[in-house]
């Protein structure tokens, strides 16, 4: 159901948070998309078209859902799914790869329409989902400080500026930290622009369906996307107090991916890690007004889609240490809040700790990432530990 909250003007921290979320999204996992496209046999022009169509898809869904629900809903491609495709698609014809995208997106759409995914999420304790989210974000927080080994001056300056701003101008801490990082990177000569065509046109590729590829790759791709991307995304929203209807979110993203799959839009999901950047108090003290951060991200996604080549080249120009530091600092508040919610209820504390540790371990079993197994382990522990004794 649509939120009755009226539209409010965006704030500068919200716009910056949206930019940082998009920046982190592209710089942290765009390379995996290129590898997945190469594994599918896509040409350089077709790969650029994939980046373009994904930007347009994420921009349209993020902007539309954020403004409709007045909540910070951010969409993204499935990074775990793309990683699975990198190892699974070699030797598969490009038309069959597109067929896999169509098949998996159709399954996601069915889950959204039937409400199956929503019923599953309603049965999971909030302490467990909050612990899973904290486990997912832990490495991003750690990377903000391991980046000191890579470029001490750059990362150290950003951390110092962030702490000083948190002391006197907390709402603009991320803004000042980002500006400081850009200034130091430019002074060091670490901003290296990469020349690419500014605009790329997506190419339609007719899907071909093979039973072996659908069962061997399509079904695992669907499971990984739902378990490692959509589930943490919904958990992130709920961990921040946004109880939105799950089924329409899954249905809209699944439908978008289904329509755009022939152009290389292999997945559109609910974001978790980058969405958390847009949900903290740094964006706005009032949770009802934080949707402008994701709405701004939607606009930046659309620009990244329209000017896909130029945007990707720009993001590639920034040093890795800057991206890791700004992402970790932007997520510190979310990490601490998730841990607080996970451990606040003594009865669920052990189950939450198990979910957190499994998720943070990065374990990968049966091709499925640690977020899923953290959720499973936390739920099993919760059921066993809360059963009534005879």
mmCIF file of C-alpha atoms in Angstrom:
data_model
loop_
_atom_site.group_PDB
_atom_site.id
_atom_site.type_symbol
_atom_site.label_atom_id
_atom_site.label_comp_id
_atom_site.label_asym_id
_atom_site.label_seq_id
_atom_site.Cartn_x
_atom_site.Cartn_y
_atom_site.Cartn_z
ATOM 1 C CA UNK A 1 0.000 0.000 0.000
ATOM 2 C CA UNK A 2 1.301 3.450 -0.891
ATOM 3 C CA UNK A 3 2.610 5.617 1.943
ATOM 4 C CA UNK A 4 0.421 8.697 2.593
ATOM 5 C CA UNK A 5 3.484 10.815 3.425
ATOM 6 C CA UNK A 6 3.700 13.910 1.207
ATOM 7 C CA UNK A 7 6.706 14.660 -0.960
ATOM 8 C CA UNK A 8 9.361 16.725 0.797
ATOM 9 C CA UNK A 9 12.266 18.630 -0.768
ATOM 10 C CA UNK A 10 15.550 16.685 -0.919
ATOM 11 C CA UNK A 11 18.472 17.627 1.297
ATOM 12 C CA UNK A 12 22.082 17.894 0.179
ATOM 13 C CA UNK A 13 23.255 14.971 2.408
ATOM 14 C CA UNK A 14 20.533 12.806 0.856
ATOM 15 C CA UNK A 15 21.728 13.632 -2.659
ATOM 16 C CA UNK A 16 25.337 12.890 -1.696
ATOM 17 C CA UNK A 17 24.298 9.588 -0.083
ATOM 18 C CA UNK A 18 22.565 8.613 -3.320
ATOM 19 C CA UNK A 19 25.684 9.464 -5.312
ATOM 20 C CA UNK A 20 27.889 7.469 -2.927
ATOM 21 C CA UNK A 21 25.536 4.464 -3.157
ATOM 22 C CA UNK A 22 25.716 4.456 -6.961
ATOM 23 C CA UNK A 23 29.460 5.039 -6.877
ATOM 24 C CA UNK A 24 29.974 2.076 -4.551
ATOM 25 C CA UNK A 25 27.632 -0.103 -6.624
ATOM 26 C CA UNK A 26 29.504 0.453 -9.865
ATOM 27 C CA UNK A 27 33.050 0.463 -8.566
ATOM 28 C CA UNK A 28 32.613 -2.554 -6.295
ATOM 29 C CA UNK A 29 30.988 -4.975 -8.737
ATOM 30 C CA UNK A 30 30.943 -3.618 -12.300
ATOM 31 C CA UNK A 31 34.063 -5.679 -13.022
ATOM 32 C CA UNK A 32 32.090 -8.840 -12.200
ATOM 33 C CA UNK A 33 29.437 -7.819 -14.751
ATOM 34 C CA UNK A 34 32.120 -7.473 -17.426
ATOM 35 C CA UNK A 35 33.440 -10.931 -16.537
ATOM 36 C CA UNK A 36 29.937 -12.444 -16.677
ATOM 37 C CA UNK A 37 29.297 -10.862 -20.084
ATOM 38 C CA UNK A 38 32.642 -12.152 -21.346
ATOM 39 C CA UNK A 39 31.824 -15.637 -20.038
ATOM 40 C CA UNK A 40 28.565 -15.514 -22.007
ATOM 41 C CA UNK A 41 30.469 -14.611 -25.168
ATOM 42 C CA UNK A 42 29.190 -11.026 -25.428
ATOM 43 C CA UNK A 43 31.191 -8.591 -27.546
ATOM 44 C CA UNK A 44 32.603 -5.355 -26.137
ATOM 45 C CA UNK A 45 29.694 -3.375 -27.607
ATOM 46 C CA UNK A 46 27.158 -5.850 -26.205
ATOM 47 C CA UNK A 47 28.824 -5.700 -22.788
ATOM 48 C CA UNK A 48 28.562 -1.909 -22.817
ATOM 49 C CA UNK A 49 24.902 -2.307 -23.707
ATOM 50 C CA UNK A 50 24.421 -4.543 -20.673
ATOM 51 C CA UNK A 51 25.810 -1.827 -18.412
ATOM 52 C CA UNK A 52 23.529 0.715 -20.085
ATOM 53 C CA UNK A 53 20.343 -1.329 -19.762
ATOM 54 C CA UNK A 54 21.139 -2.249 -16.147
ATOM 55 C CA UNK A 55 21.611 1.421 -15.267
ATOM 56 C CA UNK A 56 18.292 2.357 -16.863
ATOM 57 C CA UNK A 57 16.493 -0.552 -15.177
ATOM 58 C CA UNK A 58 17.864 0.194 -11.717
ATOM 59 C CA UNK A 59 17.256 3.917 -12.158
ATOM 60 C CA UNK A 60 13.616 3.497 -13.185
ATOM 61 C CA UNK A 61 12.767 0.995 -10.441
ATOM 62 C CA UNK A 62 14.677 2.832 -7.703
ATOM 63 C CA UNK A 63 13.161 6.213 -8.531
ATOM 64 C CA UNK A 64 9.651 4.856 -9.029
ATOM 65 C CA UNK A 65 9.500 2.641 -5.937
ATOM 66 C CA UNK A 66 11.148 5.235 -3.670
ATOM 67 C CA UNK A 67 8.715 7.988 -4.623
ATOM 68 C CA UNK A 68 5.682 5.692 -4.607
ATOM 69 C CA UNK A 69 6.313 4.218 -1.150
ATOM 70 C CA UNK A 70 8.126 7.279 0.291
ATOM 71 C CA UNK A 71 10.775 4.892 1.577
ATOM 72 C CA UNK A 72 14.458 4.326 0.721
ATOM 73 C CA UNK A 73 14.024 1.476 -1.769
ATOM 74 C CA UNK A 74 17.189 0.926 -3.797
ATOM 75 C CA UNK A 75 17.534 -1.699 -6.504
ATOM 76 C CA UNK A 76 20.695 -3.259 -7.870
ATOM 77 C CA UNK A 77 21.945 -6.046 -10.043
ATOM 78 C CA UNK A 78 22.647 -9.384 -8.386
ATOM 79 C CA UNK A 79 26.368 -9.380 -7.664
ATOM 80 C CA UNK A 80 26.325 -12.954 -6.223
ATOM 81 C CA UNK A 81 24.329 -14.027 -9.271
ATOM 82 C CA UNK A 82 26.832 -12.398 -11.605
ATOM 83 C CA UNK A 83 29.669 -14.170 -9.782
ATOM 84 C CA UNK A 84 27.863 -17.481 -10.327
ATOM 85 C CA UNK A 85 27.458 -16.678 -14.032
ATOM 86 C CA UNK A 86 31.193 -16.018 -14.385
ATOM 87 C CA UNK A 87 31.932 -19.629 -13.459
ATOM 88 C CA UNK A 88 28.863 -21.238 -15.073
ATOM 89 C CA UNK A 89 28.434 -19.587 -18.468
ATOM 90 C CA UNK A 90 31.704 -20.475 -20.282
ATOM 91 C CA UNK A 91 30.769 -22.771 -23.156
ATOM 92 C CA UNK A 92 27.098 -21.689 -23.106
ATOM 93 C CA UNK A 93 25.935 -19.868 -26.282
ATOM 94 C CA UNK A 94 24.913 -16.247 -25.791
ATOM 95 C CA UNK A 95 21.301 -16.961 -26.772
ATOM 96 C CA UNK A 96 21.080 -19.662 -24.111
ATOM 97 C CA UNK A 97 22.545 -17.269 -21.541
ATOM 98 C CA UNK A 98 19.756 -14.810 -22.352
ATOM 99 C CA UNK A 99 17.271 -17.661 -21.972
ATOM 100 C CA UNK A 100 18.663 -18.303 -18.484
ATOM 101 C CA UNK A 101 18.118 -14.630 -17.588
ATOM 102 C CA UNK A 102 14.520 -14.769 -18.823
ATOM 103 C CA UNK A 103 13.824 -18.013 -16.960
ATOM 104 C CA UNK A 104 15.252 -16.824 -13.617
ATOM 105 C CA UNK A 105 13.454 -13.456 -13.856
ATOM 106 C CA UNK A 106 10.167 -15.267 -14.552
ATOM 107 C CA UNK A 107 10.637 -17.383 -11.418
ATOM 108 C CA UNK A 108 11.288 -14.239 -9.354
ATOM 109 C CA UNK A 109 8.166 -12.607 -10.786
ATOM 110 C CA UNK A 110 6.120 -15.688 -9.830
ATOM 111 C CA UNK A 111 7.461 -15.500 -6.264
ATOM 112 C CA UNK A 112 6.381 -11.867 -6.095
ATOM 113 C CA UNK A 113 2.908 -12.466 -7.500
ATOM 114 C CA UNK A 114 2.153 -15.482 -5.294
ATOM 115 C CA UNK A 115 3.491 -13.855 -2.113
ATOM 116 C CA UNK A 116 5.630 -16.892 -1.298
ATOM 117 C CA UNK A 117 8.737 -14.829 -0.592
ATOM 118 C CA UNK A 118 6.812 -12.400 1.636
ATOM 119 C CA UNK A 119 5.435 -15.219 3.791
ATOM 120 C CA UNK A 120 8.926 -16.608 4.248
ATOM 121 C CA UNK A 121 10.331 -13.217 5.311
ATOM 122 C CA UNK A 122 7.496 -12.643 7.807
ATOM 123 C CA UNK A 123 8.434 -15.872 9.607
ATOM 124 C CA UNK A 124 12.065 -14.856 10.233
ATOM 125 C CA UNK A 125 12.855 -13.049 13.538
ATOM 126 C CA UNK A 126 14.090 -9.475 13.147
ATOM 127 C CA UNK A 127 17.098 -10.198 15.360
ATOM 128 C CA UNK A 128 18.304 -12.808 12.871
ATOM 129 C CA UNK A 129 17.797 -10.598 9.811
ATOM 130 C CA UNK A 130 19.535 -7.692 11.559
ATOM 131 C CA UNK A 131 22.465 -9.962 12.434
ATOM 132 C CA UNK A 132 22.653 -11.173 8.842
ATOM 133 C CA UNK A 133 22.744 -7.569 7.611
ATOM 134 C CA UNK A 134 25.512 -6.711 10.089
ATOM 135 C CA UNK A 135 27.491 -9.727 8.883
ATOM 136 C CA UNK A 136 27.124 -8.657 5.258
ATOM 137 C CA UNK A 137 28.293 -5.127 6.020
ATOM 138 C CA UNK A 138 31.118 -6.082 8.374
ATOM 139 C CA UNK A 139 33.761 -6.425 5.671
ATOM 140 C CA UNK A 140 32.856 -3.031 4.239
ATOM 141 C CA UNK A 141 33.443 -1.460 7.634
ATOM 142 C CA UNK A 142 36.750 -3.301 8.012
ATOM 143 C CA UNK A 143 37.859 -2.251 4.517
ATOM 144 C CA UNK A 144 37.506 1.407 5.489
ATOM 145 C CA UNK A 145 40.499 0.900 7.776
ATOM 146 C CA UNK A 146 42.477 -1.746 5.873
ATOM 147 C CA UNK A 147 42.581 0.855 3.097
ATOM 148 C CA UNK A 148 45.046 2.687 5.356
ATOM 149 C CA UNK A 149 47.622 0.104 4.283
ATOM 150 C CA UNK A 150 47.050 0.963 0.645
ATOM 151 C CA UNK A 151 47.049 4.761 0.891
ATOM 152 C CA UNK A 152 47.527 6.022 4.431
ATOM 153 C CA UNK A 153 47.346 9.725 3.575
ATOM 154 C CA UNK A 154 44.154 9.406 1.534
ATOM 155 C CA UNK A 155 42.240 7.074 3.871
ATOM 156 C CA UNK A 156 43.633 8.666 7.025
ATOM 157 C CA UNK A 157 42.573 12.132 5.907
ATOM 158 C CA UNK A 158 39.080 10.895 5.075
ATOM 159 C CA UNK A 159 38.721 9.173 8.466
ATOM 160 C CA UNK A 160 39.972 12.211 10.347
ATOM 161 C CA UNK A 161 37.678 14.592 8.469
ATOM 162 C CA UNK A 162 34.754 12.219 9.066
ATOM 163 C CA UNK A 163 35.386 12.118 12.837
ATOM 164 C CA UNK A 164 35.758 15.896 13.099
ATOM 165 C CA UNK A 165 32.589 16.422 11.088
ATOM 166 C CA UNK A 166 30.720 13.849 13.188
ATOM 167 C CA UNK A 167 31.686 15.911 16.234
ATOM 168 C CA UNK A 168 30.476 19.285 14.971
ATOM 169 C CA UNK A 169 28.526 18.753 11.704
ATOM 170 C CA UNK A 170 27.236 15.156 11.863
ATOM 171 C CA UNK A 171 24.732 15.462 9.002
ATOM 172 C CA UNK A 172 27.498 16.409 6.578
ATOM 173 C CA UNK A 173 30.205 14.013 7.772
ATOM 174 C CA UNK A 174 30.105 11.824 4.657
ATOM 175 C CA UNK A 175 29.965 14.891 2.399
ATOM 176 C CA UNK A 176 33.127 16.397 3.881
ATOM 177 C CA UNK A 177 34.887 13.029 3.962
ATOM 178 C CA UNK A 178 34.157 12.460 0.268
ATOM 179 C CA UNK A 179 35.304 15.961 -0.691
ATOM 180 C CA UNK A 180 38.497 15.504 1.340
ATOM 181 C CA UNK A 181 39.161 12.188 -0.376
ATOM 182 C CA UNK A 182 38.657 13.654 -3.845
ATOM 183 C CA UNK A 183 40.990 16.558 -3.006
ATOM 184 C CA UNK A 184 43.759 14.280 -1.706
ATOM 185 C CA UNK A 185 43.376 11.857 -4.639
ATOM 186 C CA UNK A 186 43.640 14.751 -7.112
ATOM 187 C CA UNK A 187 46.685 16.156 -5.273
ATOM 188 C CA UNK A 188 48.368 12.738 -5.373
ATOM 189 C CA UNK A 189 47.552 12.315 -9.057
ATOM 190 C CA UNK A 190 45.496 9.186 -8.361
ATOM 191 C CA UNK A 191 42.518 10.217 -10.482
ATOM 192 C CA UNK A 192 43.180 8.545 -13.847
ATOM 193 C CA UNK A 193 40.326 9.052 -16.352
ATOM 194 C CA UNK A 194 39.679 6.155 -18.725
ATOM 195 C CA UNK A 195 38.483 7.033 -22.241
ATOM 196 C CA UNK A 196 35.335 5.170 -23.308
ATOM 197 C CA UNK A 197 32.430 5.997 -25.668
ATOM 198 C CA UNK A 198 29.960 8.220 -23.843
ATOM 199 C CA UNK A 199 26.777 6.452 -24.983
ATOM 200 C CA UNK A 200 26.170 2.803 -25.821
ATOM 201 C CA UNK A 201 23.064 1.222 -27.375
ATOM 202 C CA UNK A 202 21.749 -2.074 -25.940
ATOM 203 C CA UNK A 203 21.332 -4.874 -28.472
ATOM 204 C CA UNK A 204 18.331 -7.239 -28.547
ATOM 205 C CA UNK A 205 19.363 -10.901 -28.369
ATOM 206 C CA UNK A 206 16.690 -13.535 -28.919
ATOM 207 C CA UNK A 207 16.592 -16.007 -26.022
ATOM 208 C CA UNK A 208 17.065 -19.719 -26.562
ATOM 209 C CA UNK A 209 15.965 -22.220 -23.927
ATOM 210 C CA UNK A 210 17.802 -25.426 -23.130
ATOM 211 C CA UNK A 211 16.529 -27.725 -20.389
ATOM 212 C CA UNK A 212 20.037 -28.580 -19.226
ATOM 213 C CA UNK A 213 21.134 -24.933 -18.929
ATOM 214 C CA UNK A 214 17.875 -23.887 -17.268
ATOM 215 C CA UNK A 215 18.168 -26.603 -14.616
ATOM 216 C CA UNK A 216 21.942 -26.495 -14.247
ATOM 217 C CA UNK A 217 22.417 -22.708 -14.273
ATOM 218 C CA UNK A 218 18.985 -21.029 -14.256
ATOM 219 C CA UNK A 219 17.701 -22.600 -11.035
ATOM 220 C CA UNK A 220 20.934 -21.972 -9.034
ATOM 221 C CA UNK A 221 21.031 -18.424 -10.408
ATOM 222 C CA UNK A 222 17.449 -17.898 -9.199
ATOM 223 C CA UNK A 223 18.216 -19.340 -5.744
ATOM 224 C CA UNK A 224 21.389 -17.295 -5.328
ATOM 225 C CA UNK A 225 19.640 -14.093 -6.408
ATOM 226 C CA UNK A 226 16.729 -14.578 -4.022
ATOM 227 C CA UNK A 227 18.817 -15.820 -1.095
ATOM 228 C CA UNK A 228 21.883 -13.598 -1.381
ATOM 229 C CA UNK A 229 20.375 -10.410 -2.807
ATOM 230 C CA UNK A 230 16.618 -10.036 -2.317
ATOM 231 C CA UNK A 231 16.517 -11.543 1.187
ATOM 232 C CA UNK A 232 19.257 -9.239 2.570
ATOM 233 C CA UNK A 233 17.636 -6.315 0.741
ATOM 234 C CA UNK A 234 14.295 -6.860 2.442
ATOM 235 C CA UNK A 235 16.116 -7.464 5.735
ATOM 236 C CA UNK A 236 17.891 -4.119 5.381
ATOM 237 C CA UNK A 237 14.591 -2.307 4.920
ATOM 238 C CA UNK A 238 13.017 -4.017 7.923
ATOM 239 C CA UNK A 239 16.094 -3.545 10.078
ATOM 240 C CA UNK A 240 15.694 0.202 9.576
ATOM 241 C CA UNK A 241 11.987 0.152 10.407
ATOM 242 C CA UNK A 242 10.525 0.186 6.876
ATOM 243 C CA UNK A 243 7.777 -2.454 6.759
ATOM 244 C CA UNK A 244 6.899 -2.258 3.087
ATOM 245 C CA UNK A 245 4.841 -4.893 1.248
ATOM 246 C CA UNK A 246 7.401 -7.411 0.056
ATOM 247 C CA UNK A 247 5.503 -9.053 -2.805
ATOM 248 C CA UNK A 248 5.053 -5.909 -4.950
ATOM 249 C CA UNK A 249 8.748 -5.050 -4.568
ATOM 250 C CA UNK A 250 9.796 -8.507 -5.736
ATOM 251 C CA UNK A 251 7.171 -8.530 -8.496
ATOM 252 C CA UNK A 252 8.159 -5.134 -9.933
ATOM 253 C CA UNK A 253 11.870 -5.913 -9.950
ATOM 254 C CA UNK A 254 11.245 -9.367 -11.415
ATOM 255 C CA UNK A 255 8.986 -7.954 -14.145
ATOM 256 C CA UNK A 256 11.549 -5.289 -15.049
ATOM 257 C CA UNK A 257 14.315 -7.876 -15.329
ATOM 258 C CA UNK A 258 12.055 -10.158 -17.376
ATOM 259 C CA UNK A 259 11.295 -7.429 -19.923
ATOM 260 C CA UNK A 260 14.909 -6.279 -20.217
ATOM 261 C CA UNK A 261 16.642 -9.674 -20.073
ATOM 262 C CA UNK A 262 16.909 -9.931 -23.916
ATOM 263 C CA UNK A 263 18.951 -6.708 -23.834
ATOM 264 C CA UNK A 264 21.359 -7.972 -21.163
ATOM 265 C CA UNK A 265 19.449 -6.944 -18.028
ATOM 266 C CA UNK A 266 20.235 -10.216 -16.302
ATOM 267 C CA UNK A 267 18.764 -9.205 -12.913
ATOM 268 C CA UNK A 268 17.140 -6.367 -10.995
ATOM 269 C CA UNK A 269 16.922 -6.950 -7.236
ATOM 270 C CA UNK A 270 16.387 -5.174 -3.934
ATOM 271 C CA UNK A 271 19.742 -3.772 -2.824
ATOM 272 C CA UNK A 272 21.098 -4.297 0.685
ATOM 273 C CA UNK A 273 24.677 -3.056 1.053
ATOM 274 C CA UNK A 274 24.368 0.101 -1.045
ATOM 275 C CA UNK A 275 20.837 0.708 0.249
ATOM 276 C CA UNK A 276 22.164 0.817 3.802
ATOM 277 C CA UNK A 277 24.190 3.891 2.822
ATOM 278 C CA UNK A 278 20.891 5.686 2.200
ATOM 279 C CA UNK A 279 19.161 4.660 5.439
ATOM 280 C CA UNK A 280 21.296 6.092 8.237
ATOM 281 C CA UNK A 281 20.878 9.238 10.312
ATOM 282 C CA UNK A 282 23.556 10.954 8.235
ATOM 283 C CA UNK A 283 21.005 11.134 5.416
ATOM 284 C CA UNK A 284 18.313 12.765 7.553
ATOM 285 C CA UNK A 285 17.233 12.645 11.189
ATOM 286 C CA UNK A 286 13.671 11.910 10.084
ATOM 287 C CA UNK A 287 13.386 8.368 8.638
ATOM 288 C CA UNK A 288 10.348 9.527 6.649
ATOM 289 C CA UNK A 289 12.568 11.777 4.530
ATOM 290 C CA UNK A 290 15.410 9.398 3.747
ATOM 291 C CA UNK A 291 13.715 8.218 0.570
ATOM 292 C CA UNK A 292 15.252 11.206 -1.206
ATOM 293 C CA UNK A 293 18.640 9.501 -0.939
ATOM 294 C CA UNK A 294 17.486 6.512 -2.991
ATOM 295 C CA UNK A 295 15.425 8.739 -5.281
ATOM 296 C CA UNK A 296 18.624 10.679 -5.977
ATOM 297 C CA UNK A 297 20.420 7.386 -6.544
ATOM 298 C CA UNK A 298 17.730 6.520 -9.096
ATOM 299 C CA UNK A 299 18.535 9.701 -11.022
ATOM 300 C CA UNK A 300 22.258 8.918 -10.930
ATOM 301 C CA UNK A 301 21.506 5.359 -12.091
ATOM 302 C CA UNK A 302 19.577 6.767 -15.068
ATOM 303 C CA UNK A 303 22.489 9.044 -15.922
ATOM 304 C CA UNK A 304 24.837 6.080 -15.614
ATOM 305 C CA UNK A 305 22.589 4.220 -18.042
ATOM 306 C CA UNK A 306 22.260 7.025 -20.585
ATOM 307 C CA UNK A 307 25.958 7.846 -20.451
ATOM 308 C CA UNK A 308 27.019 4.316 -19.545
ATOM 309 C CA UNK A 309 30.458 4.351 -21.112
ATOM 310 C CA UNK A 310 31.457 7.736 -19.721
ATOM 311 C CA UNK A 311 30.145 6.996 -16.227
ATOM 312 C CA UNK A 312 31.906 3.647 -16.010
ATOM 313 C CA UNK A 313 35.130 5.308 -17.183
ATOM 314 C CA UNK A 314 34.724 8.009 -14.539
ATOM 315 C CA UNK A 315 34.170 5.499 -11.755
ATOM 316 C CA UNK A 316 37.173 3.469 -12.882
ATOM 317 C CA UNK A 317 39.292 6.615 -12.556
ATOM 318 C CA UNK A 318 38.894 6.866 -8.770
ATOM 319 C CA UNK A 319 41.366 4.998 -6.519
ATOM 320 C CA UNK A 320 40.148 1.857 -4.787
ATOM 321 C CA UNK A 321 41.196 3.151 -1.369
ATOM 322 C CA UNK A 322 38.833 6.130 -1.713
ATOM 323 C CA UNK A 323 35.875 3.900 -2.598
ATOM 324 C CA UNK A 324 36.565 1.445 0.228
ATOM 325 C CA UNK A 325 36.964 4.202 2.816
ATOM 326 C CA UNK A 326 33.866 6.202 1.885
ATOM 327 C CA UNK A 327 31.736 3.038 1.706
ATOM 328 C CA UNK A 328 32.897 1.823 5.121
ATOM 329 C CA UNK A 329 32.425 5.209 6.792
ATOM 330 C CA UNK A 330 28.968 5.579 5.264
ATOM 331 C CA UNK A 331 27.968 2.186 6.684
ATOM 332 C CA UNK A 332 29.329 2.558 10.242
ATOM 333 C CA UNK A 333 26.015 3.787 11.612
ATOM 334 C CA UNK A 334 24.083 0.988 9.945
ATOM 335 C CA UNK A 335 26.505 -1.657 11.208
ATOM 336 C CA UNK A 336 26.248 -0.474 14.822
ATOM 337 C CA UNK A 337 22.454 -0.105 14.637
ATOM 338 C CA UNK A 338 22.080 -3.595 13.133
ATOM 339 C CA UNK A 339 24.219 -5.101 15.885
ATOM 340 C CA UNK A 340 22.210 -3.273 18.537
ATOM 341 C CA UNK A 341 18.918 -4.617 17.157
ATOM 342 C CA UNK A 342 20.366 -8.105 16.756
ATOM 343 C CA UNK A 343 21.587 -8.344 20.361
ATOM 344 C CA UNK A 344 18.947 -6.325 22.226
ATOM 345 C CA UNK A 345 16.661 -9.316 22.896
ATOM 346 C CA UNK A 346 18.443 -11.719 25.242
ATOM 347 C CA UNK A 347 16.263 -14.645 24.172
ATOM 348 C CA UNK A 348 17.363 -14.292 20.526
ATOM 349 C CA UNK A 349 20.950 -13.223 21.191
ATOM 350 C CA UNK A 350 22.601 -16.607 20.581
ATOM 351 C CA UNK A 351 20.687 -17.180 17.343
ATOM 352 C CA UNK A 352 21.594 -13.678 16.169
ATOM 353 C CA UNK A 353 25.266 -14.263 16.996
ATOM 354 C CA UNK A 354 25.252 -17.472 14.960
ATOM 355 C CA UNK A 355 23.617 -15.709 12.000
ATOM 356 C CA UNK A 356 26.160 -12.876 12.233
ATOM 357 C CA UNK A 357 29.217 -15.145 12.404
ATOM 358 C CA UNK A 358 28.138 -17.432 9.562
ATOM 359 C CA UNK A 359 27.329 -14.464 7.323
ATOM 360 C CA UNK A 360 30.568 -12.660 8.146
ATOM 361 C CA UNK A 361 32.603 -15.838 7.529
ATOM 362 C CA UNK A 362 31.980 -15.628 3.773
ATOM 363 C CA UNK A 363 31.385 -19.383 3.575
ATOM 364 C CA UNK A 364 30.047 -20.621 0.220
ATOM 365 C CA UNK A 365 28.230 -23.961 0.151
ATOM 366 C CA UNK A 366 26.573 -25.524 -2.905
ATOM 367 C CA UNK A 367 27.221 -22.321 -4.838
ATOM 368 C CA UNK A 368 25.148 -20.242 -2.405
ATOM 369 C CA UNK A 369 26.694 -17.365 -0.469
ATOM 370 C CA UNK A 370 27.098 -16.886 3.266
ATOM 371 C CA UNK A 371 24.110 -14.505 3.622
ATOM 372 C CA UNK A 372 21.715 -17.363 2.886
ATOM 373 C CA UNK A 373 23.480 -19.803 5.198
ATOM 374 C CA UNK A 374 23.649 -17.187 7.940
ATOM 375 C CA UNK A 375 19.899 -16.788 7.660
ATOM 376 C CA UNK A 376 19.356 -20.561 7.712
ATOM 377 C CA UNK A 377 21.695 -21.060 10.653
ATOM 378 C CA UNK A 378 20.114 -18.236 12.627
ATOM 379 C CA UNK A 379 16.580 -19.529 12.065
ATOM 380 C CA UNK A 380 17.537 -23.109 13.007
ATOM 381 C CA UNK A 381 19.256 -21.881 16.166
ATOM 382 C CA UNK A 382 16.231 -19.727 17.016
ATOM 383 C CA UNK A 383 13.837 -22.649 16.615
ATOM 384 C CA UNK A 384 15.963 -25.006 18.718
ATOM 385 C CA UNK A 385 16.774 -22.504 21.470
ATOM 386 C CA UNK A 386 13.225 -21.205 21.853
ATOM 387 C CA UNK A 387 11.443 -24.567 21.861
ATOM 388 C CA UNK A 388 9.581 -25.118 25.106
ATOM 389 C CA UNK A 389 11.130 -27.654 27.385
ATOM 390 C CA UNK A 390 8.939 -30.580 28.327
#
